[in-house]
Short mmCIF file of C-alpha atoms in Angstrom, two decimals:
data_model
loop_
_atom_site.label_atom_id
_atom_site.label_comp_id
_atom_site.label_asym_id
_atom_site.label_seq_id
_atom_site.Cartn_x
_atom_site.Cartn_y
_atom_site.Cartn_z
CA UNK Y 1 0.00 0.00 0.00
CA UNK Y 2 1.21 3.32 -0.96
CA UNK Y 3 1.66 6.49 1.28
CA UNK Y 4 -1.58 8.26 -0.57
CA UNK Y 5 -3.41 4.79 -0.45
CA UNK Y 6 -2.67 4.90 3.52
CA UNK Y 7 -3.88 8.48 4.19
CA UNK Y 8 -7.00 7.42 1.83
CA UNK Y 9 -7.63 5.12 4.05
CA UNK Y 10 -7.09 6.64 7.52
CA UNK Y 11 -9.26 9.59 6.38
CA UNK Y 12 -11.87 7.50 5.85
CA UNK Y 13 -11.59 5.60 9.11
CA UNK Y 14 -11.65 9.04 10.45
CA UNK Y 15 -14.98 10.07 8.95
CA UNK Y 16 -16.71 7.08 9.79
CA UNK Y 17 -15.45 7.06 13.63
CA UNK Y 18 -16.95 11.07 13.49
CA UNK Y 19 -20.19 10.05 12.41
CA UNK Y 20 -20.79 7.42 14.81
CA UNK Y 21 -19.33 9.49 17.36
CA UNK Y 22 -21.81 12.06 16.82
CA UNK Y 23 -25.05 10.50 18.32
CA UNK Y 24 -22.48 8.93 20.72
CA UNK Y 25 -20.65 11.71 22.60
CA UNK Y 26 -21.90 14.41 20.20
CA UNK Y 27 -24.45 16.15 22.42
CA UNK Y 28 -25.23 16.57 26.20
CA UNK Y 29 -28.34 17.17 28.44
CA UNK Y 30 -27.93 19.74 30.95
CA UNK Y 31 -29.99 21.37 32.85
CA UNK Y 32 -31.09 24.53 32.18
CA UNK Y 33 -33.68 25.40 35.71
CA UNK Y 34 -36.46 24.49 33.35
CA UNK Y 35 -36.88 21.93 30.23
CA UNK Y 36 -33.48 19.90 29.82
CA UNK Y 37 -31.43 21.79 27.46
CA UNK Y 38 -28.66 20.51 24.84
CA UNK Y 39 -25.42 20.99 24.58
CA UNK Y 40 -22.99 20.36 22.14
CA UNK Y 41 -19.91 18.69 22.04
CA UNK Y 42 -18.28 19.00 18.58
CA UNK Y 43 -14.74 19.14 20.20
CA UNK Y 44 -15.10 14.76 21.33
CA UNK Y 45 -15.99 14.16 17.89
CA UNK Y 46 -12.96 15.99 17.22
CA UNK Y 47 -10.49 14.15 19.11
CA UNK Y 48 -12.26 10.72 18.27
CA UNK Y 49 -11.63 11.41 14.61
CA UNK Y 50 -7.83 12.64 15.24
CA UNK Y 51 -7.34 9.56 17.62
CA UNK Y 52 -9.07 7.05 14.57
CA UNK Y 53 -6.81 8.79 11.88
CA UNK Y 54 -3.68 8.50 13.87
CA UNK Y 55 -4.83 4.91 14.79
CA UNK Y 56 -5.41 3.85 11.44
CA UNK Y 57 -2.79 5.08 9.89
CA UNK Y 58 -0.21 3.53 12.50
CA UNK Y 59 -1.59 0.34 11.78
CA UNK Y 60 -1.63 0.53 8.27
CA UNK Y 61 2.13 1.39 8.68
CA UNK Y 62 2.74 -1.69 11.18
CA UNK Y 63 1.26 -4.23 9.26
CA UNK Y 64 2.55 -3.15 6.13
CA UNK Y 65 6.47 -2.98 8.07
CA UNK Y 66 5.46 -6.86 9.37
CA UNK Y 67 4.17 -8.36 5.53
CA UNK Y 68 7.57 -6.97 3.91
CA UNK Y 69 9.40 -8.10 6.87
CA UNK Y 70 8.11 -11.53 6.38
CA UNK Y 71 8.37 -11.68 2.32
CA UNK Y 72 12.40 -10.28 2.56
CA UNK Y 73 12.63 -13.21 4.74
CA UNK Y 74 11.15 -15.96 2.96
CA UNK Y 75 12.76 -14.56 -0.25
CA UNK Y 76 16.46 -14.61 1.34
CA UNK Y 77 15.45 -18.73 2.26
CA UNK Y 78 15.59 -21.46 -0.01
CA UNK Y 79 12.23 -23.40 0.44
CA UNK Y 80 13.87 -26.30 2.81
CA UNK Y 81 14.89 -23.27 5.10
CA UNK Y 82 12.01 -21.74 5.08
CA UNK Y 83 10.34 -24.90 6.49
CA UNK Y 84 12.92 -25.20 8.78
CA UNK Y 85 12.06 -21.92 10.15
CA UNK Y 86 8.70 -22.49 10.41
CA UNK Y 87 9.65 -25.79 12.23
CA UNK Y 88 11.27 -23.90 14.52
CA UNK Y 89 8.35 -21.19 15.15
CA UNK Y 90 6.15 -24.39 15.54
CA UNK Y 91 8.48 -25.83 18.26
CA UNK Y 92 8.75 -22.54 20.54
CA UNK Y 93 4.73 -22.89 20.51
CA UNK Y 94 5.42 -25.87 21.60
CA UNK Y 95 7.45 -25.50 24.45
CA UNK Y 96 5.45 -22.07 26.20
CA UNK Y 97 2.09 -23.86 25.71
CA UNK Y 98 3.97 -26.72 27.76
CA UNK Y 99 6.11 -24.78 30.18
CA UNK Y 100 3.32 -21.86 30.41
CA UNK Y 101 0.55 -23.48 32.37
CA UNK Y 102 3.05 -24.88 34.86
CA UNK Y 103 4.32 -21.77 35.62
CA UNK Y 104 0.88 -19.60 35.83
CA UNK Y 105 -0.68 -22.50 38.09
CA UNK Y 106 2.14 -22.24 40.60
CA UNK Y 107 1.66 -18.45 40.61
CA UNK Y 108 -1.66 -18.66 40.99
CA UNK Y 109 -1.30 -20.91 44.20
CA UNK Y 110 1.52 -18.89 45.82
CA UNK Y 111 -0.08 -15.42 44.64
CA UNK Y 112 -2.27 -15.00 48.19
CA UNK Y 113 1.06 -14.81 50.35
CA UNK Y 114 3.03 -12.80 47.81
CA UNK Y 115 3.69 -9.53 49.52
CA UNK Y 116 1.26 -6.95 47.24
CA UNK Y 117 -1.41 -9.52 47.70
CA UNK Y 118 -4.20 -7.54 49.86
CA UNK Y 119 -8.03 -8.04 49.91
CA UNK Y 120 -8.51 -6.50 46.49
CA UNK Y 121 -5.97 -8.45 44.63
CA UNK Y 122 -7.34 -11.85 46.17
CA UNK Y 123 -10.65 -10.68 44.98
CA UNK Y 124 -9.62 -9.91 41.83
CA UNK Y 125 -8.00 -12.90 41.20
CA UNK Y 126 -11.02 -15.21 42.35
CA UNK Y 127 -12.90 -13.15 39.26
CA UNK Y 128 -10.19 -14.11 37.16
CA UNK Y 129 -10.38 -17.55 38.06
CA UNK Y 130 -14.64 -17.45 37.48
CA UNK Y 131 -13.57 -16.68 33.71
CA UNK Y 132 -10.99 -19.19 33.32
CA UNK Y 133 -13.14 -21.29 34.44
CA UNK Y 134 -16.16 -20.87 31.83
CA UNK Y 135 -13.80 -20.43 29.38
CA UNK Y 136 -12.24 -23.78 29.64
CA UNK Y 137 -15.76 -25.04 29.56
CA UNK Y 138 -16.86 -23.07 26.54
CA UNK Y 139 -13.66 -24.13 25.10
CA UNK Y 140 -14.64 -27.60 25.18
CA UNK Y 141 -18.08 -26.96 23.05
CA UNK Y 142 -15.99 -23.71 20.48
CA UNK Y 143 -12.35 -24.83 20.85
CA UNK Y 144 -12.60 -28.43 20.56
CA UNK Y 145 -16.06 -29.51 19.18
CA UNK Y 146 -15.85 -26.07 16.91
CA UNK Y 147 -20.33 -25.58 18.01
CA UNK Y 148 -20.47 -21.56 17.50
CA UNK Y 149 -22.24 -20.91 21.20
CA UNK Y 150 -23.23 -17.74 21.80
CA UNK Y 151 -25.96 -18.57 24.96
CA UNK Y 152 -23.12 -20.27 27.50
CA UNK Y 153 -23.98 -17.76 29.99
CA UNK Y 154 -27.62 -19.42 30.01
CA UNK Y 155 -25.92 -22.60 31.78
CA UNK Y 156 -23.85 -20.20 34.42
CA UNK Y 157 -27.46 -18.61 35.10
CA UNK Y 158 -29.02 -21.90 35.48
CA UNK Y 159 -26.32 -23.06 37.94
CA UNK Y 160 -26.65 -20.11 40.04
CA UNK Y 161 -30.20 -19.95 40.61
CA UNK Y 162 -29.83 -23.84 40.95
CA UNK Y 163 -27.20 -23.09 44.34
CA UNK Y 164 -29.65 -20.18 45.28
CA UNK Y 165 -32.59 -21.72 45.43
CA UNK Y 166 -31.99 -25.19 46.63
CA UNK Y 167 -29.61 -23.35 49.93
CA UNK Y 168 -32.18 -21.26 50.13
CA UNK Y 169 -35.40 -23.38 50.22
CA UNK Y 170 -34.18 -26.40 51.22
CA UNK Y 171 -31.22 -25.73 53.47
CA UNK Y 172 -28.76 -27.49 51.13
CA UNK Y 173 -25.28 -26.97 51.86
CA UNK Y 174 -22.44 -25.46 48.77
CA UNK Y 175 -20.97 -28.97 48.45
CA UNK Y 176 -24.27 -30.83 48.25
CA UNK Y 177 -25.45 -28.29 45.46
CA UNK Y 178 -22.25 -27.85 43.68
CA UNK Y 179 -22.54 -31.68 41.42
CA UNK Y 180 -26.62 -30.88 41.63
CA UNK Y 181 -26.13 -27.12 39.82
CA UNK Y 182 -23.52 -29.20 37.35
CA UNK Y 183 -26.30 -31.97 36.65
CA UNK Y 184 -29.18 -29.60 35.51
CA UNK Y 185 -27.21 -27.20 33.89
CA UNK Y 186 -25.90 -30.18 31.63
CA UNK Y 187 -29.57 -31.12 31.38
CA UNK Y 188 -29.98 -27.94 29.29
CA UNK Y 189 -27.05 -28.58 27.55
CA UNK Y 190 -29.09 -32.14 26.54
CA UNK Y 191 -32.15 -29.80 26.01
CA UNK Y 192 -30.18 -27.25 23.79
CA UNK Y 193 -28.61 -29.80 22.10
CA UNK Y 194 -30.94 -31.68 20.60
CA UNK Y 195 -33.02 -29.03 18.52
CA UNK Y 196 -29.09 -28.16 17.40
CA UNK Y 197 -28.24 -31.60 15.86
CA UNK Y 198 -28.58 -30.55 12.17
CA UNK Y 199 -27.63 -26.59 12.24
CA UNK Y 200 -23.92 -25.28 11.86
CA UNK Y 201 -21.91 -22.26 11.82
CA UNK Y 202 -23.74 -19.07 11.70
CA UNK Y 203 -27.22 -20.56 12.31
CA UNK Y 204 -25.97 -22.95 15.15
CA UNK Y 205 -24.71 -19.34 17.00
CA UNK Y 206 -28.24 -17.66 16.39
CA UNK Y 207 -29.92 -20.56 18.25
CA UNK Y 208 -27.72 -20.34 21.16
CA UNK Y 209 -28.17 -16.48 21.14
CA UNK Y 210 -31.75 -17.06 21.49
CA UNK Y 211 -31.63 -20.02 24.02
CA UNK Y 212 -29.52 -17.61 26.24
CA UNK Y 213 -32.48 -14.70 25.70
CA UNK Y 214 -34.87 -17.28 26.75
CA UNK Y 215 -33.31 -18.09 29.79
CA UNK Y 216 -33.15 -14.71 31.34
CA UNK Y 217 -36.83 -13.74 29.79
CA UNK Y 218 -37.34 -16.72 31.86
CA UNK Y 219 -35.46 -15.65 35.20
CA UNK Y 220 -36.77 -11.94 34.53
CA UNK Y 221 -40.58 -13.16 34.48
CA UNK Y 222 -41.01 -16.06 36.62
CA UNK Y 223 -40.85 -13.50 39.43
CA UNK Y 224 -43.02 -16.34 42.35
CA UNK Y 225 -39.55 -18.54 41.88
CA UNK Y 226 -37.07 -16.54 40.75
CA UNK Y 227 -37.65 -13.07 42.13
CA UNK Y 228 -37.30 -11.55 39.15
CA UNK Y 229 -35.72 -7.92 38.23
CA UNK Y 230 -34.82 -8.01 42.14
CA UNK Y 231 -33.18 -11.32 41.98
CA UNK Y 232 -32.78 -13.11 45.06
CA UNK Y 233 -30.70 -12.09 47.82
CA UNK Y 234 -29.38 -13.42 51.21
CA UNK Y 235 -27.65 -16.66 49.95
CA UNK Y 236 -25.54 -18.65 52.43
CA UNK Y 237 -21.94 -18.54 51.66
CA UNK Y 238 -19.84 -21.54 51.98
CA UNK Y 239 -18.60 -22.55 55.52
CA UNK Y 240 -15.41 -24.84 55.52
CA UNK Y 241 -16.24 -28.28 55.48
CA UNK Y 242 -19.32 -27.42 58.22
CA UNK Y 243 -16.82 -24.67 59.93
CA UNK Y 244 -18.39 -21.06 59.04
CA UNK Y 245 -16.19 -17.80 58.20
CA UNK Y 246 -18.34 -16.23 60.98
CA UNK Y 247 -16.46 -13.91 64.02
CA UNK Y 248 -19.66 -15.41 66.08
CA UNK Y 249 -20.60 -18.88 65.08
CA UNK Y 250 -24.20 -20.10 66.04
CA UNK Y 251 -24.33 -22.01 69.79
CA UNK Y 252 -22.97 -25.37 69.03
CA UNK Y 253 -21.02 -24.76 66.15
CA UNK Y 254 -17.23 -23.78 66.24
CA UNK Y 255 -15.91 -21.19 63.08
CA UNK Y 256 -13.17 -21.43 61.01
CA UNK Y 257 -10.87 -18.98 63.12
CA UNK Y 258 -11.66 -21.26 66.44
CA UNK Y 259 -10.74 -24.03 64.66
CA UNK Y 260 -7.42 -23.02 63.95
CA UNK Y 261 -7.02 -21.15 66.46
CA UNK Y 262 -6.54 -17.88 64.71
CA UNK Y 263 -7.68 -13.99 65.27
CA UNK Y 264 -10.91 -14.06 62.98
CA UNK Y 265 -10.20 -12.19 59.71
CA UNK Y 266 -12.36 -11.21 56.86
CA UNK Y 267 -9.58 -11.87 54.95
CA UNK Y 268 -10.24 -15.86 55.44
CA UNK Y 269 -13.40 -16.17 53.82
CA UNK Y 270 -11.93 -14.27 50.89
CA UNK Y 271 -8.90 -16.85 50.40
CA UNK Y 272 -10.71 -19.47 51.03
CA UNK Y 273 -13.22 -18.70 48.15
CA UNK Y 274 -10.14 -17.91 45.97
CA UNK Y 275 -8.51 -21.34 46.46
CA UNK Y 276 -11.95 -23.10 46.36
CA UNK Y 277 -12.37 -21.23 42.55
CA UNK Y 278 -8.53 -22.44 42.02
CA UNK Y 279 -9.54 -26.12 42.77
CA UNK Y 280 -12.69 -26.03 40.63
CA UNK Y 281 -10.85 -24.39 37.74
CA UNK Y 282 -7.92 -27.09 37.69
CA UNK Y 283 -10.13 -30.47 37.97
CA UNK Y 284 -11.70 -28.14 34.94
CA UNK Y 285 -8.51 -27.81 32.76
CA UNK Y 286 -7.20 -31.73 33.99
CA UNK Y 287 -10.90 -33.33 33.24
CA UNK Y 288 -10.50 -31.45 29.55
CA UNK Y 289 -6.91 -32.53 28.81
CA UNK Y 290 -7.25 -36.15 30.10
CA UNK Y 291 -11.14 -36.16 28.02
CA UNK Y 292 -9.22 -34.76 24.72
CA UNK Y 293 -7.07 -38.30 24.77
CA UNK Y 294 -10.07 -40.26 24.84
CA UNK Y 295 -12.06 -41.38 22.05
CA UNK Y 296 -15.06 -38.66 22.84
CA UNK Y 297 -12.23 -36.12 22.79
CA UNK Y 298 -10.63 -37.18 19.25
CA UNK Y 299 -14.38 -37.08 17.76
CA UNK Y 300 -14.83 -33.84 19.01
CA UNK Y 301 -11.59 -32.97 17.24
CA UNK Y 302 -13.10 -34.73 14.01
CA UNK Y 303 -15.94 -33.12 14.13
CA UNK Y 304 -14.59 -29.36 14.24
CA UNK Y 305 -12.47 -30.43 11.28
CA UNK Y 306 -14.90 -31.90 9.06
CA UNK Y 307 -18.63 -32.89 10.12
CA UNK Y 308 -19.17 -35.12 7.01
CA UNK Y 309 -15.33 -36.95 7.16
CA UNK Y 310 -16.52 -37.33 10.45
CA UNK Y 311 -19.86 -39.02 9.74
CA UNK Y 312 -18.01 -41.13 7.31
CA UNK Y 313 -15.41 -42.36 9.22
CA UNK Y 314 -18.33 -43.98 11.54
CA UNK Y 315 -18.73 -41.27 14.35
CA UNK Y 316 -22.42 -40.16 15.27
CA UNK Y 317 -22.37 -36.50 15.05
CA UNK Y 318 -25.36 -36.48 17.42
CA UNK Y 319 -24.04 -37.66 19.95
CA UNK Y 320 -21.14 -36.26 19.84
CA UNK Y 321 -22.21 -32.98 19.46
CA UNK Y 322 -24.89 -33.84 22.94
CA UNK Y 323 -21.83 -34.85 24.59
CA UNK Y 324 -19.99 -31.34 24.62
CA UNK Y 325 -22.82 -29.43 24.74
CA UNK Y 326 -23.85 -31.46 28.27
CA UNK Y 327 -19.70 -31.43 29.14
CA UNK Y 328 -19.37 -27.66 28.88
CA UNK Y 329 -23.00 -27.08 30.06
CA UNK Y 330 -22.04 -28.61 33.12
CA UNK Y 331 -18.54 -26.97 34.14
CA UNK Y 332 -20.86 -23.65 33.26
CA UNK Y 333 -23.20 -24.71 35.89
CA UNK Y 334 -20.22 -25.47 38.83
CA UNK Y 335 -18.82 -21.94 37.84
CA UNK Y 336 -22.48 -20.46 38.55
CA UNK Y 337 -23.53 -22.21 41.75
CA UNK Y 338 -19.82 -20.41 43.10
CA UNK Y 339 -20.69 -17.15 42.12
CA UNK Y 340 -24.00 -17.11 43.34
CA UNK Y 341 -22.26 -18.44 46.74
CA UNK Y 342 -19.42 -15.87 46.49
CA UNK Y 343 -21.90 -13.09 45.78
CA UNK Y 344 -24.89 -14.11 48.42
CA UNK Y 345 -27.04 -12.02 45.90
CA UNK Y 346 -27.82 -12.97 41.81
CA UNK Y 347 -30.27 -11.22 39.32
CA UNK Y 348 -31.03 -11.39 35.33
CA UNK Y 349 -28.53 -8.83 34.82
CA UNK Y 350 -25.69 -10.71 36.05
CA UNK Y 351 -26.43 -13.02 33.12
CA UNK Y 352 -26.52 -10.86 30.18
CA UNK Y 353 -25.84 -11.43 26.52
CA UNK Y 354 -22.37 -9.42 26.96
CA UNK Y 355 -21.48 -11.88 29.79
CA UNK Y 356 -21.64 -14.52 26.90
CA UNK Y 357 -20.10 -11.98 24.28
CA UNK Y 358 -16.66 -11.58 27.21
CA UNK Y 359 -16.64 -15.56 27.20
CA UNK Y 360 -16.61 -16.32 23.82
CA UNK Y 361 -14.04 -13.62 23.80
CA UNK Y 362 -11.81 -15.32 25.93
CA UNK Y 363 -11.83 -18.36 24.59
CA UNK Y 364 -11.07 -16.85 20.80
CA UNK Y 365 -8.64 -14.19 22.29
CA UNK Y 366 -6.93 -17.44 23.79
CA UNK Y 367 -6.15 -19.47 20.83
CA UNK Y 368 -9.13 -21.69 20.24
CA UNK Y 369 -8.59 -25.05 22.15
CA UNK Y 370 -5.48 -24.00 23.74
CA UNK Y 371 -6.03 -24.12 27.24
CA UNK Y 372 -2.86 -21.50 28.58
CA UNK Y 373 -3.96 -18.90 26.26
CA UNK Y 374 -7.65 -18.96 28.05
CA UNK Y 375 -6.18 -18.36 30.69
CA UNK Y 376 -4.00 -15.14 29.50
CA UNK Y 377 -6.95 -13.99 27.65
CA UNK Y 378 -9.21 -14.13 30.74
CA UNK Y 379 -6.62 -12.10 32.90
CA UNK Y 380 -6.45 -9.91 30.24
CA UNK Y 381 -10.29 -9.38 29.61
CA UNK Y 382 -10.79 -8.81 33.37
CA UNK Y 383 -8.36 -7.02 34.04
CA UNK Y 384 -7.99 -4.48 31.26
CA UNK Y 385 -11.33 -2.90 32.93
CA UNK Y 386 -10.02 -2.66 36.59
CA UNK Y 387 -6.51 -1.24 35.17
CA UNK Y 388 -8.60 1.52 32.80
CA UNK Y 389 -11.26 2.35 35.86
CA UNK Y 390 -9.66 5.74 36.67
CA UNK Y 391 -10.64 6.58 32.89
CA UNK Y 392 -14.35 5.51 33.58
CA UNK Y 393 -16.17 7.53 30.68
CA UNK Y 394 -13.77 5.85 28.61
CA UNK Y 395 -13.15 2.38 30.10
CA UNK Y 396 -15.12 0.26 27.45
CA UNK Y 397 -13.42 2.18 24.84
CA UNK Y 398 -9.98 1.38 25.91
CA UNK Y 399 -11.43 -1.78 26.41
CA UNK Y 400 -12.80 -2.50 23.02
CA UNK Y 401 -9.58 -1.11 21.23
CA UNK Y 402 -7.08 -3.03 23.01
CA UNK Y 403 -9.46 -6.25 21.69
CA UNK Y 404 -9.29 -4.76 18.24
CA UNK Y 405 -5.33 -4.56 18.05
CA UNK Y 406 -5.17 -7.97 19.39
CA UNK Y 407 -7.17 -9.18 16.84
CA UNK Y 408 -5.09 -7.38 14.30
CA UNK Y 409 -1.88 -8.10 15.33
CA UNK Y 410 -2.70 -12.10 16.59
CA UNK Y 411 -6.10 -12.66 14.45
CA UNK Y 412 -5.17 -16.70 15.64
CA UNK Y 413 -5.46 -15.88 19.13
CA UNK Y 414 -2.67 -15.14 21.79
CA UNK Y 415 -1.53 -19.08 22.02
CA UNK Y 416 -2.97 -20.69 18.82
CA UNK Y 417 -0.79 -24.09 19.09
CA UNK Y 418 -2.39 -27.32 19.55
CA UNK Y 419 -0.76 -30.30 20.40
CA UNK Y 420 -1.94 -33.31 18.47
CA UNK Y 421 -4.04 -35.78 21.16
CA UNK Y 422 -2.85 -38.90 18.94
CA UNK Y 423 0.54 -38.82 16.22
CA UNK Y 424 0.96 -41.25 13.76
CA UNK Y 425 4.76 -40.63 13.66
CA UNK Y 426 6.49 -39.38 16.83
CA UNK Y 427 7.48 -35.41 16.57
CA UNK Y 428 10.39 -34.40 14.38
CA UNK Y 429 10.93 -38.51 13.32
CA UNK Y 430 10.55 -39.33 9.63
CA UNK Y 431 7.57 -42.08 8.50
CA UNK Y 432 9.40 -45.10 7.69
CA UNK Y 433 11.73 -44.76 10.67
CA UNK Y 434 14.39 -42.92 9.05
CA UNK Y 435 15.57 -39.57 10.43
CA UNK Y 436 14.00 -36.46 9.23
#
């Protein structure tokens, strides 16, 4: 692309960014002692068109710099070297998918006694964990079935109300609900499933949309049973094997700090949850990595990569499309029965289309079907918001760009490397025995 061809184009980036802008930021209530009067604001659009052109045109300069960067370098290789150097791009994926999740799992259990961990940063980490956690599980129906699902939150809401109601009505305990909330929400994974069997691709992702509106139409109208708008609060938080987090436990039952003999902290109940969200999250990411070497696992695989070689090669789609849709269904429902216990309060709202949208994110941020880039992508995705909060008119808008220049400048997703579950040959060795 030329320098005119570049300017071209960042002008009109500009102009389209300033009309959008203008209903946007554009123009202001105030008030005026009587009727509400306007005011304009022609100087934002300005700056959001000189921020787009200077944007676009950066980019254009970037990507440009990286595709003649690449072609010099493939043209000063002979082809065998060329493969060679991709060989060797291929093997350093490898080895920080392998070495990575060893490395953020050890941090992630040491992080509460690090010395800048406080109350907030706990916090904030059992958050990050929540969205690890439905990512893995989405990942198992997008990343390694390849089912478009754009209504996972649906199973998260169904898990939570699942916890909230069954503590609340029945006196059930967090353990007792936990495998409960995972069983019905992978009930509606069965449910969703089946009217599913014969869409792909675009239409599959519409149904899921709408299975996802339904649910929360649902939890927003069935007011007797849900509580609807207002949601339902007061929901018992999860005590420590029968020990509560409580500075004064009821007669006859001894808390957590009497137990150990500690000085009761808040801080307790807040590690606790965090290493209770660990837990969940790793049987997550071990139950997916052992399921992947399993037959089930491999057709899931077949499936993403072609639905009719799959069908020929004697796998039944429809089950095998049931199967991750009840799988990931289900680690959606553990993740919601902890919120609603971390929270003590849940309504619709906390299960909102965008909720889904920041999953799916995630999961294609990641690297579809790599597990340690879910995990960078979710720390990312929540975090990004937090870090950008002292900009709070303009948090979803640093928010959104930083997603858009990840997309440009890793459209395969931070960790895009999958290790084969099954090789015919072993890595690097020639077929026929001989050495590559």
């Amino acid at each position: 692309m030329t320098a005119a061809e570049r300017l071209k184009d960042a002008i009109m980036a500009a102009g389209v960014a300033a009309l959008l802008a203008l209903p946007l930021i554009g123009f202001e209530t105030v008030d005026t002692g009587g009727p509400l009067g306007i005011k304009t604001r022609f100087d934002y659009i300005a700056y959001a068109a000189i921020a787009v052109f200077l944007g676009r045109l950066g980019m254009r300069i970037a990507l440009d710099w990286r595709r003649n960067y690449r072609e010099s370098l493939v043209d000063k290789l002979d082809p065998v070297a060329a493969v060679k150097h991709q060989s060797v791009l291929s093997d350093l994926g490898q080895k920080a998918d392998k070495w990575l999740m060893p490395v953020m799992i050890g941090f992630a259990i040491i992080m509460p006694f690090l010395p800048f961990a406080n109350r907030t940063v706990i916090d904030l980490g059992t958050v990050v964990l929540i969205y690890v956690m439905l990512g893995w599980g989405l990942n198992i129906v997008v990343g390694l079935a390849g089912l478009l699902d754009l209504g996972y939150v649906a199973f998260y809401a169904v898990g939570a109300y699942t916890f909230a109601l069954l503590s609340m009505h029945f006196g059930f305990g967090f353990w007792e609900t936990l495998p409960l909330a995972g069983l019905l929400a992978a009930t509606f994974g069965v449910v969703l499933g089946f009217p599913v069997l014969r869409l792909r691709g675009d239409y599959l992702a519409i149904v899921t949309l709408g299975f996802g509106e339904i649910i929360r139409v649902i939890l927003l109208n069935w007011q007797p049973v849900t509580g609807g708008p207002a949601g339902i609060s007061g929901i018992p938080r999860p005590s420590f094997f029968g020990f509560p987090f409580s500075a004064d436990p009821p007669a006859g039952m001894t808390s957590f700090h009497q137990l150990f003999g500690l000085e009761f902290a808040s801080l307790h109940r807040i590690t606790f949850l965090y290493y209770l969200i660990l837990a969940l999250a790793l049987i997550t990411n071990i139950f997916t990595m052992r399921i992947r070497k399993l037959p089930v696992g491999r057709a899931w695989e077949a499936l993403r990569e072609d639905e009719i070689a799959c069908t020929a090669l004697g796998i039944n789609p429809t089950n095998t499309k049931l199967t991750a849709f009840a799988i990931g269904a289900m680690f959606g429902g553990f993740a919601g029965s902890f919120f609603a216990a971390r929270q003590g309060f849940i309504s619709p709202e906390s299960f909102s289309f965008i909720e889904s949208a920041v999953i799916l994110a995630i999961v294609v941020l990641g690297g579809m079907g790599s597990q340690a880039g879910i995990v960078l992508a979710a720390a990312f995705l929540t975090l990004l918001p937090e870090v950008a909060r002292e900009f709070s008119l303009f948090r979803m808008l640093a928010f959104g760009a930083a997603m858009v220049l990840i997309m440009v400048w890793r459209p395969q997703g931070l960790l895009a490397h999958r290790e084969p579950t099954m090789r015919l040959h072993p890595a690097g060795a020639k077929p026929g025995g001989g050495k590559p």
